[in-house]
PDB file of C-alpha atoms in Angstrom:
ATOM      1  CA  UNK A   1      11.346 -10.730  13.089  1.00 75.00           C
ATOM      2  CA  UNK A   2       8.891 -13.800  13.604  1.00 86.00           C
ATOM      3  CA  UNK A   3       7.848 -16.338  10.884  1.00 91.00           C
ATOM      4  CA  UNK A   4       4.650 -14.942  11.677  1.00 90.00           C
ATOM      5  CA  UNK A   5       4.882 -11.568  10.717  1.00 89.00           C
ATOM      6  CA  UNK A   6       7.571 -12.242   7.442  1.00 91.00           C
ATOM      7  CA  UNK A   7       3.881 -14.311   6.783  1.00 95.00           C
ATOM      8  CA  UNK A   8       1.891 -11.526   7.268  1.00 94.00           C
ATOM      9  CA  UNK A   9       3.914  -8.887   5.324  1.00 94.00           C
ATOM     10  CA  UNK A  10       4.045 -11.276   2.562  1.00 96.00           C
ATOM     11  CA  UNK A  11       0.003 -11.770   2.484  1.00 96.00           C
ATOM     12  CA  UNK A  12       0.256  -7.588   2.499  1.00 96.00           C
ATOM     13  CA  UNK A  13       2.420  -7.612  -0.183  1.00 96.00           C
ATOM     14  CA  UNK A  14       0.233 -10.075  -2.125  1.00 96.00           C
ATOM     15  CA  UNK A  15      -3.187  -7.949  -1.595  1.00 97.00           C
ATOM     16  CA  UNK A  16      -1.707  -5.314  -1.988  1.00 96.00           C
ATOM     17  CA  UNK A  17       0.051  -5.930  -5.272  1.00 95.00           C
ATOM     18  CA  UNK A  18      -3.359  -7.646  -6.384  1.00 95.00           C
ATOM     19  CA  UNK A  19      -5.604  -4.153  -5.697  1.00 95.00           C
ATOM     20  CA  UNK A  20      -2.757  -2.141  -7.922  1.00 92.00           C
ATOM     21  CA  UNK A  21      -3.195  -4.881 -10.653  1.00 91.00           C
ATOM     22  CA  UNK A  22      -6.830  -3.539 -10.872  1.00 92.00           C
ATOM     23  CA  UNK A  23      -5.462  -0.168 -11.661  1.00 91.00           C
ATOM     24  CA  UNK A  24      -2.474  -0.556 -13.755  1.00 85.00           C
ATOM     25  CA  UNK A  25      -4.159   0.962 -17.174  1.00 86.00           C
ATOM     26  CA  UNK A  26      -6.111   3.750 -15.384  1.00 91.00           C
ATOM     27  CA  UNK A  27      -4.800   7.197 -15.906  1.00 93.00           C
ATOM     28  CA  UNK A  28      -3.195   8.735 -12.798  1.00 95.00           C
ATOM     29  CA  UNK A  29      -5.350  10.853 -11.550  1.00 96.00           C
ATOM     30  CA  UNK A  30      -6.820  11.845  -8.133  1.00 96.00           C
ATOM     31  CA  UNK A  31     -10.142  10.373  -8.701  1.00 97.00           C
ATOM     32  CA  UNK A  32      -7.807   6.993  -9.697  1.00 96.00           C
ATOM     33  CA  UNK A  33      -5.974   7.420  -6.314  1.00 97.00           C
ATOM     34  CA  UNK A  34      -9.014   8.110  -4.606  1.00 97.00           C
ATOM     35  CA  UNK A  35     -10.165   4.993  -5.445  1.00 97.00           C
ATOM     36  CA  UNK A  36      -7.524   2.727  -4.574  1.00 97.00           C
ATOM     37  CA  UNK A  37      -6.558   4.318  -1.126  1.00 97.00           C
ATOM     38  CA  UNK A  38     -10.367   3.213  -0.607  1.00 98.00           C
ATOM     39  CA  UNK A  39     -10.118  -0.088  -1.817  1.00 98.00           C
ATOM     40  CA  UNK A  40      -6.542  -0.140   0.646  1.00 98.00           C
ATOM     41  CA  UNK A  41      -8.811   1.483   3.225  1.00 98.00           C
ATOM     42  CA  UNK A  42     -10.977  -1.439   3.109  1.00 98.00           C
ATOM     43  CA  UNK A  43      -8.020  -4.096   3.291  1.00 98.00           C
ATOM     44  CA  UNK A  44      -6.572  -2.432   6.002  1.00 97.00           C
ATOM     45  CA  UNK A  45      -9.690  -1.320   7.760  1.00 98.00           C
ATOM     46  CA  UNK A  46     -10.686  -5.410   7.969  1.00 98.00           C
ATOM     47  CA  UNK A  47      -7.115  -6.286   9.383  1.00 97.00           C
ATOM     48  CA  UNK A  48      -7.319  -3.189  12.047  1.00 97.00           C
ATOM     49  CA  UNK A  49     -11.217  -4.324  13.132  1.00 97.00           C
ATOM     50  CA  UNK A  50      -9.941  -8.001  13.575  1.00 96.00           C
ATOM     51  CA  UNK A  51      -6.973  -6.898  15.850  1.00 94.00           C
ATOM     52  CA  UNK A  52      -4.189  -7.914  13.524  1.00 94.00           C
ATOM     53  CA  UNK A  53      -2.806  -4.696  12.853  1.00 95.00           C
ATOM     54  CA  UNK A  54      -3.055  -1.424  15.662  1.00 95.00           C
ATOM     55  CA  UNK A  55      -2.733   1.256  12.883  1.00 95.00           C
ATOM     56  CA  UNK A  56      -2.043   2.092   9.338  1.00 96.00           C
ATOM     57  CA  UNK A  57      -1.397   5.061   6.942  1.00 95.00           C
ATOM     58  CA  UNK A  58      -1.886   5.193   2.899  1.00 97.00           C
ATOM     59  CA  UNK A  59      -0.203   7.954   1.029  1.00 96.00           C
ATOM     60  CA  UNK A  60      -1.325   8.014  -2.342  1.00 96.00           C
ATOM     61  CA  UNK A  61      -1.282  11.777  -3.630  1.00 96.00           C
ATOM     62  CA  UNK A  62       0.499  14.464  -5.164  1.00 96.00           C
ATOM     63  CA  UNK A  63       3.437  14.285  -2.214  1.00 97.00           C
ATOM     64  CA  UNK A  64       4.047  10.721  -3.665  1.00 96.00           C
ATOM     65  CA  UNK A  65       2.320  11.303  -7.222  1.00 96.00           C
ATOM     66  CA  UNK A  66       4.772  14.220  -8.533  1.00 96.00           C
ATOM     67  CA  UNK A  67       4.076  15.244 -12.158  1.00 96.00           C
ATOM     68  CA  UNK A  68       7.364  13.344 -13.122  1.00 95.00           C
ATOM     69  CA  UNK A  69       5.681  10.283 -11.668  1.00 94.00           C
ATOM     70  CA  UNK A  70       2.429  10.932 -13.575  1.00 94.00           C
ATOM     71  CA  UNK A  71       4.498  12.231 -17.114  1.00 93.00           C
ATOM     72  CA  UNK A  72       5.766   8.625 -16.564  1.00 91.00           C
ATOM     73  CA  UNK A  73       2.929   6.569 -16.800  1.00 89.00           C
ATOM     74  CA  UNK A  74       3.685   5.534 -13.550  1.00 92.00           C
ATOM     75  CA  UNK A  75       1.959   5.640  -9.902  1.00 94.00           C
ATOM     76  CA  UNK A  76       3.435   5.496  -6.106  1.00 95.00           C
ATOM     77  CA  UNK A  77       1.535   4.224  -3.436  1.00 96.00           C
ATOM     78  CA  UNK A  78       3.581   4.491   0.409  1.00 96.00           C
ATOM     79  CA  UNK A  79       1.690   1.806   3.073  1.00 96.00           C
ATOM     80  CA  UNK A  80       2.750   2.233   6.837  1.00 95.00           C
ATOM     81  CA  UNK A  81       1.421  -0.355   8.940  1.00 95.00           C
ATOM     82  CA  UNK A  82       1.665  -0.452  13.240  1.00 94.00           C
ATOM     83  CA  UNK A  83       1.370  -4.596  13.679  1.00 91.00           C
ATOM     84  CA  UNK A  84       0.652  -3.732  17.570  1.00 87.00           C
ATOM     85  CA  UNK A  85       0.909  -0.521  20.303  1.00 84.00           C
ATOM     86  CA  UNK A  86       3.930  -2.084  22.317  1.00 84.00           C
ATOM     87  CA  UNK A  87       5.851  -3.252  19.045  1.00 75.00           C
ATOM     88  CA  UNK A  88       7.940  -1.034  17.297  1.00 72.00           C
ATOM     89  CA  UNK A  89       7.815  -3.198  14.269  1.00 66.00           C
ATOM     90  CA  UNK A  90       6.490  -1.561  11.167  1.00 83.00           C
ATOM     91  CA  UNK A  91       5.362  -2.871   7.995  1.00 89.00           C
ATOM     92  CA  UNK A  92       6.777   0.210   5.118  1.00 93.00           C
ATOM     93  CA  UNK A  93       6.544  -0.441   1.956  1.00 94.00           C
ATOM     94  CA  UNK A  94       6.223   1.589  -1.260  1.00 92.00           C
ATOM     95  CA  UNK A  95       4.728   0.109  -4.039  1.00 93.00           C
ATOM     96  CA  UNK A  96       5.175   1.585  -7.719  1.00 93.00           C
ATOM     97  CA  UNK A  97       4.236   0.575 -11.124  1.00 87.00           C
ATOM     98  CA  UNK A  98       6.697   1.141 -13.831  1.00 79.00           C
ATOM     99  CA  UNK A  99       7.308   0.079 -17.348  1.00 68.00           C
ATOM    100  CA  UNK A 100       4.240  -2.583 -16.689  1.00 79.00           C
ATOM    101  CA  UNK A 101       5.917  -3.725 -13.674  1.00 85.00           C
ATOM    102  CA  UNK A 102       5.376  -3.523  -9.911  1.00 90.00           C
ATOM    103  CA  UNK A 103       7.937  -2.776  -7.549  1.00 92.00           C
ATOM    104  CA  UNK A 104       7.969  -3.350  -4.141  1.00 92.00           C
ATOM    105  CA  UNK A 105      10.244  -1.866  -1.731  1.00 92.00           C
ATOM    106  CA  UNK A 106      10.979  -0.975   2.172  1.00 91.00           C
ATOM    107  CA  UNK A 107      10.973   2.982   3.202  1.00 85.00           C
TER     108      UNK A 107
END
């Protein structure tokens, strides 16, 4: 993998990460995920209309969300990023906030 795309998936990690932060003390509920796939929508949506990403995908609901997760005071949120058609290089990360942590890692 390029230094240029460890660079990128890094600055995803970091806005990412920084949009969950806003979101840590809400309750987990589908209005709540509503409104941080939108906010990821946004992020995303900016990186796909500049032509550094080709596609993306933000799962943030009850198949990620189980009522385990919820009972836990906790919240999942899967990111699937195309960097371009040809590539097969894929940015996957899941993102979950547990005992007032985040945890980032590869799927």
């Amino acid at each position: 993998m390029s230094s240029k795309l460890i660079k990128l998936y890094d600055e995803f990690d970091n806005k990412v990460k920084d949009i969950f932060i806003l979101f840590v003390y809400e309750f987990n509920t589908k209005e709540t995920r509503l409104q941080m796939i939108d906010r990821l929508n946004s992020l995303f949506r900016a990186y796909k209309q500049n032509k550094t990403i080709f596609s993306y995908n933000i799962t943030c609901d009850e198949s990620n969300n189980t009522l385990e997760i919820i009972d836990n005071s906790s919240a999942v949120i899967d990111i699937r990023v195309k960097v371009n058609e040809q590539d097969n290089f894929f940015y996957s990360r899941r993102f979950t906030f547990l005992a007032n942590e985040i945890k980032i890692t590869t799927i």
